[in-house]
Amino acid sequence: MKITLTLLLLISSIPLLSRNRQDSTARPLLLTGSIDITNNGISPVPAFSLGKPAVMTAFSLQKNKFSFNHQFNYGIDGKPWSSNNWFRFQFPWRKFVFRAGTNWSLFFKQSTIVENNQTITVKRVNRYSENELAVYYEVNDHLSIQAIWWHDEGLDVDAVKRGDFWSLATEINTFPGSSYFNLKLRPNLFYLRNKIPFQGLFVSNKTTLTYKQLPLSIFFQAVQPLAADGSGKFTWNIGLNYSFNNE
């Protein structure tokens, strides 16, 4: 209940803050969204990956420097996987964009218990709170660099108590002169450490091919551990993306 009231207060404050800061460059409310269908649900934190076909949905509301991002992911069988609710503030300065955010997330999992000599499957939901600091640097129209830090805290007894995630990524847009296609590459080096306990250094790349005449794209992603504990392993996925916005 406290989390719900906090969310409502934060949502209601965004229009007031935006109105107080209106100027000639103020932008209208921007709505964006996407749906991914993939053969393998991958999470930046390996312990939270689904490991089977998944549907990943997201939408974002942005007004000037404030945004709300909601993500809900579930297996292709309809069983919920994870949910995120990000409130973010970003501040652009020259070619930099500085961002801070907070997130309330849910992670759905199954566990087995033995009761009266019978094995029973129990569905549970773990709650997490996360904080984020990020900085983006735009080298030019086709190349940007992003550094991100997340810190999360588990709110339930059987949740991962705390963890940190550091990421350094570049985003490369190719085919600048094409009216039909765009190929985006996103190589990423990231390190994570949490209280499972687990820690590891990983490298990944996500390649996205977009047909500009339609809101559709296909993507391929691969994640390779460089130095990780036993639960870190090579994984990959391929999928189809549909995106929309109100611009």
CSV table of C-alpha atoms in Angstrom, one decimal:
chain,number,residue,atom,x,y,z
A,1,MET,CA,0.0,0.0,0.0
A,2,LYS,CA,2.8,2.4,0.9
A,3,ILE,CA,4.5,1.7,-2.5
A,4,THR,CA,1.2,2.3,-4.3
A,5,LEU,CA,0.7,5.7,-2.6
A,6,THR,CA,4.3,6.7,-3.3
A,7,LEU,CA,3.8,5.9,-7.0
A,8,LEU,CA,0.6,7.9,-7.2
A,9,LEU,CA,2.2,10.9,-5.5
A,10,LEU,CA,5.2,10.8,-7.9
A,11,ILE,CA,2.9,10.5,-11.0
A,12,SER,CA,0.8,13.4,-9.8
A,13,SER,CA,3.8,15.6,-9.2
A,14,ILE,CA,5.2,15.2,-12.8
A,15,PRO,CA,2.6,17.6,-14.4
A,16,LEU,CA,3.1,20.2,-11.7
A,17,LEU,CA,6.9,20.1,-12.0
A,18,SER,CA,6.7,20.3,-15.8
A,19,ARG,CA,4.2,23.2,-15.7
A,20,ASN,CA,6.5,25.2,-13.4
A,21,ARG,CA,9.4,24.7,-15.8
A,22,GLN,CA,7.6,25.4,-19.1
A,23,ASP,CA,9.4,27.5,-21.6
A,24,SER,CA,9.5,28.0,-25.4
A,25,THR,CA,11.4,24.6,-25.8
A,26,ALA,CA,8.9,22.6,-23.7
A,27,ARG,CA,7.8,19.4,-25.5
A,28,PRO,CA,4.4,17.7,-25.5
A,29,LEU,CA,3.9,14.4,-23.6
A,30,LEU,CA,5.7,11.7,-25.5
A,31,LEU,CA,4.4,8.1,-25.5
A,32,THR,CA,6.5,5.2,-26.8
A,33,GLY,CA,6.1,1.5,-26.5
A,34,SER,CA,7.4,-1.8,-27.8
A,35,ILE,CA,6.7,-5.6,-27.8
A,36,ASP,CA,9.5,-8.2,-28.2
A,37,ILE,CA,8.9,-11.9,-28.9
A,38,THR,CA,12.0,-13.9,-28.4
A,39,ASN,CA,13.1,-17.6,-28.2
A,40,ASN,CA,15.0,-17.0,-24.9
A,41,GLY,CA,14.2,-14.4,-22.2
A,42,ILE,CA,17.6,-12.9,-21.2
A,43,SER,CA,18.1,-10.5,-18.2
A,44,PRO,CA,21.2,-8.4,-17.6
A,45,VAL,CA,21.4,-10.3,-14.3
A,46,PRO,CA,21.8,-14.0,-15.1
A,47,ALA,CA,19.9,-15.2,-12.0
A,48,PHE,CA,16.8,-13.3,-13.3
A,49,SER,CA,16.8,-14.7,-16.8
A,50,LEU,CA,13.9,-16.8,-17.9
A,51,GLY,CA,15.8,-19.2,-20.1
A,52,LYS,CA,12.8,-20.0,-22.4
A,53,PRO,CA,10.6,-18.2,-25.0
A,54,ALA,CA,9.3,-14.9,-23.8
A,55,VAL,CA,7.2,-11.9,-24.6
A,56,MET,CA,8.6,-8.6,-23.3
A,57,THR,CA,6.4,-5.5,-23.3
A,58,ALA,CA,7.3,-1.9,-22.4
A,59,PHE,CA,5.8,1.6,-22.6
A,60,SER,CA,7.2,5.0,-21.6
A,61,LEU,CA,5.7,8.4,-20.8
A,62,GLN,CA,8.1,11.4,-21.0
A,63,LYS,CA,7.5,15.0,-20.3
A,64,ASN,CA,10.5,17.2,-20.7
A,65,LYS,CA,13.1,15.9,-18.2
A,66,PHE,CA,10.8,13.4,-16.4
A,67,SER,CA,9.8,9.9,-17.5
A,68,PHE,CA,7.9,6.9,-16.3
A,69,ASN,CA,8.9,3.5,-17.9
A,70,HIS,CA,6.9,0.3,-17.3
A,71,GLN,CA,8.0,-3.1,-18.4
A,72,PHE,CA,6.1,-6.4,-18.0
A,73,ASN,CA,7.7,-9.6,-19.2
A,74,TYR,CA,6.3,-13.1,-19.3
A,75,GLY,CA,6.8,-16.5,-20.8
A,76,ILE,CA,5.3,-17.5,-24.1
A,77,ASP,CA,3.1,-19.8,-22.0
A,78,GLY,CA,1.5,-16.7,-20.3
A,79,LYS,CA,3.2,-17.2,-16.9
A,80,PRO,CA,4.6,-13.8,-15.5
A,81,TRP,CA,8.4,-13.4,-15.4
A,82,SER,CA,9.3,-9.9,-14.2
A,83,SER,CA,7.9,-6.3,-14.0
A,84,ASN,CA,9.7,-3.0,-13.7
A,85,ASN,CA,8.4,0.5,-12.9
A,86,TRP,CA,11.1,3.2,-13.5
A,87,PHE,CA,10.7,6.9,-12.5
A,88,ARG,CA,13.6,8.9,-14.1
A,89,PHE,CA,14.9,12.4,-14.3
A,90,GLN,CA,17.5,13.3,-17.0
A,91,PHE,CA,19.5,16.5,-17.5
A,92,PRO,CA,21.1,17.2,-20.9
A,93,TRP,CA,24.3,19.2,-21.0
A,94,ARG,CA,26.1,19.8,-24.3
A,95,LYS,CA,26.7,16.3,-25.7
A,96,PHE,CA,26.0,14.6,-22.3
A,97,VAL,CA,22.8,13.4,-20.8
A,98,PHE,CA,22.9,12.7,-17.0
A,99,ARG,CA,20.1,10.5,-15.6
A,100,ALA,CA,18.9,9.3,-12.2
A,101,GLY,CA,16.1,6.9,-11.5
A,102,THR,CA,14.3,4.7,-9.1
A,103,ASN,CA,12.5,1.4,-9.8
A,104,TRP,CA,10.1,-0.9,-8.0
A,105,SER,CA,10.3,-4.3,-9.6
A,106,LEU,CA,8.8,-7.8,-9.2
A,107,PHE,CA,10.4,-11.1,-10.0
A,108,PHE,CA,8.2,-14.2,-10.3
A,109,LYS,CA,9.6,-17.6,-9.6
A,110,GLN,CA,8.6,-21.1,-8.8
A,111,SER,CA,10.0,-23.3,-6.0
A,112,THR,CA,9.2,-26.8,-4.8
A,113,ILE,CA,8.4,-27.9,-1.3
A,114,VAL,CA,7.7,-31.3,0.2
A,115,GLU,CA,4.6,-31.5,2.3
A,116,ASN,CA,2.9,-34.7,3.6
A,117,ASN,CA,5.4,-36.7,1.4
A,118,GLN,CA,4.2,-34.8,-1.7
A,119,THR,CA,6.3,-32.4,-3.8
A,120,ILE,CA,4.3,-29.2,-4.4
A,121,THR,CA,5.2,-26.4,-6.8
A,122,VAL,CA,4.8,-23.0,-5.2
A,123,LYS,CA,4.6,-19.7,-7.1
A,124,ARG,CA,6.3,-16.7,-5.4
A,125,VAL,CA,6.9,-13.1,-6.1
A,126,ASN,CA,10.0,-11.2,-4.9
A,127,ARG,CA,9.9,-7.4,-4.6
A,128,TYR,CA,13.0,-5.3,-5.3
A,129,SER,CA,13.8,-1.6,-5.2
A,130,GLU,CA,16.5,-0.2,-7.5
A,131,ASN,CA,18.4,3.0,-7.9
A,132,GLU,CA,20.1,4.1,-11.1
A,133,LEU,CA,22.8,6.6,-12.1
A,134,ALA,CA,23.7,6.9,-15.8
A,135,VAL,CA,25.5,9.1,-18.2
A,136,TYR,CA,25.3,9.2,-22.0
A,137,TYR,CA,27.7,10.9,-24.4
A,138,GLU,CA,26.8,11.5,-28.0
A,139,VAL,CA,30.0,11.3,-30.1
A,140,ASN,CA,28.1,12.0,-33.3
A,141,ASP,CA,24.7,11.2,-34.9
A,142,HIS,CA,25.8,7.5,-35.3
A,143,LEU,CA,27.8,6.8,-32.2
A,144,SER,CA,27.1,7.2,-28.5
A,145,ILE,CA,28.7,5.9,-25.2
A,146,GLN,CA,26.7,4.9,-22.1
A,147,ALA,CA,27.8,4.2,-18.6
A,148,ILE,CA,25.2,2.8,-16.1
A,149,TRP,CA,25.2,1.8,-12.4
A,150,TRP,CA,22.2,0.0,-10.7
A,151,HIS,CA,22.0,-0.8,-7.0
A,152,ASP,CA,19.1,-3.1,-5.9
A,153,GLU,CA,17.8,-4.2,-2.6
A,154,GLY,CA,15.6,-7.3,-2.0
A,155,LEU,CA,12.4,-6.6,0.0
A,156,ASP,CA,11.5,-10.2,0.8
A,157,VAL,CA,13.1,-12.8,3.0
A,158,ASP,CA,13.9,-15.1,0.1
A,159,ALA,CA,15.0,-12.4,-2.3
A,160,VAL,CA,18.5,-11.6,-3.3
A,161,LYS,CA,19.5,-9.2,-0.5
A,162,ARG,CA,21.4,-6.6,-2.5
A,163,GLY,CA,23.3,-6.3,-5.7
A,164,ASP,CA,25.3,-3.9,-8.0
A,165,PHE,CA,25.4,-3.8,-11.8
A,166,TRP,CA,27.9,-1.7,-13.8
A,167,SER,CA,27.7,-1.4,-17.5
A,168,LEU,CA,29.8,0.4,-20.2
A,169,ALA,CA,28.2,0.2,-23.7
A,170,THR,CA,28.4,1.8,-27.1
A,171,GLU,CA,25.6,2.2,-29.6
A,172,ILE,CA,26.5,2.3,-33.3
A,173,ASN,CA,24.0,3.2,-36.0
A,174,THR,CA,25.0,2.2,-39.5
A,175,PHE,CA,23.5,2.7,-43.0
A,176,PRO,CA,23.2,6.5,-42.4
A,177,GLY,CA,22.1,7.2,-45.9
A,178,SER,CA,19.6,4.5,-46.3
A,179,SER,CA,15.9,5.3,-46.6
A,180,TYR,CA,14.9,1.7,-45.9
A,181,PHE,CA,17.2,0.0,-43.4
A,182,ASN,CA,19.1,0.7,-40.2
A,183,LEU,CA,21.5,-1.6,-38.5
A,184,LYS,CA,22.2,-0.9,-34.8
A,185,LEU,CA,25.1,-2.5,-32.9
A,186,ARG,CA,25.3,-2.4,-29.1
A,187,PRO,CA,28.4,-4.0,-27.7
A,188,ASN,CA,28.4,-3.9,-23.9
A,189,LEU,CA,30.9,-4.8,-21.1
A,190,PHE,CA,29.2,-5.3,-17.7
A,191,TYR,CA,30.1,-6.5,-14.2
A,192,LEU,CA,27.7,-7.6,-11.5
A,193,ARG,CA,28.0,-8.6,-7.9
A,194,ASN,CA,25.2,-9.6,-5.6
A,195,LYS,CA,24.5,-11.5,-2.4
A,196,ILE,CA,23.4,-14.9,-3.9
A,197,PRO,CA,26.5,-14.8,-3.8
A,198,PHE,CA,27.4,-14.3,-7.4
A,199,GLN,CA,29.8,-12.0,-9.3
A,200,GLY,CA,31.1,-11.9,-12.9
A,201,LEU,CA,32.4,-9.9,-15.8
A,202,PHE,CA,30.5,-10.3,-19.1
A,203,VAL,CA,30.6,-9.0,-22.6
A,204,SER,CA,27.5,-8.9,-24.8
A,205,ASN,CA,26.3,-7.5,-28.1
A,206,LYS,CA,22.8,-6.8,-29.4
A,207,THR,CA,22.4,-6.4,-33.2
A,208,THR,CA,19.1,-4.9,-34.4
A,209,LEU,CA,18.0,-4.6,-38.1
A,210,THR,CA,15.1,-2.2,-38.7
A,211,TYR,CA,13.0,-1.7,-41.8
A,212,LYS,CA,12.3,2.1,-41.7
A,213,GLN,CA,9.0,1.8,-43.6
A,214,LEU,CA,7.5,-0.4,-40.9
A,215,PRO,CA,7.6,-0.3,-37.1
A,216,LEU,CA,9.3,-3.8,-37.1
A,217,SER,CA,12.8,-5.0,-36.5
A,218,ILE,CA,14.6,-8.2,-35.8
A,219,PHE,CA,17.4,-8.6,-33.2
A,220,PHE,CA,20.1,-11.0,-32.2
A,221,GLN,CA,21.8,-10.9,-28.8
A,222,ALA,CA,24.7,-12.9,-27.3
A,223,VAL,CA,26.2,-12.8,-23.8
A,224,GLN,CA,29.6,-14.3,-23.0
A,225,PRO,CA,31.1,-14.5,-19.5
A,226,LEU,CA,34.7,-13.4,-19.3
A,227,ALA,CA,35.3,-14.2,-15.6
A,228,ALA,CA,32.2,-15.4,-13.7
A,229,ASP,CA,31.1,-17.8,-11.0
A,230,GLY,CA,29.6,-21.2,-12.0
A,231,SER,CA,26.1,-19.9,-12.9
A,232,GLY,CA,27.5,-17.6,-15.6
A,233,LYS,CA,27.4,-19.2,-19.1
A,234,PHE,CA,27.1,-18.3,-22.7
A,235,THR,CA,23.6,-17.5,-23.8
A,236,TRP,CA,21.9,-16.0,-26.9
A,237,ASN,CA,18.5,-15.1,-28.3
A,238,ILE,CA,16.8,-13.9,-31.5
A,239,GLY,CA,13.5,-12.1,-31.7
A,240,LEU,CA,11.1,-9.8,-33.4
A,241,ASN,CA,10.3,-6.2,-32.1
A,242,TYR,CA,7.3,-4.0,-32.8
A,243,SER,CA,7.6,-0.3,-31.7
A,244,PHE,CA,5.3,2.7,-31.7
A,245,ASN,CA,5.2,6.3,-30.6
A,246,ASN,CA,2.9,9.3,-30.8
A,247,GLU,CA,5.3,11.6,-32.6
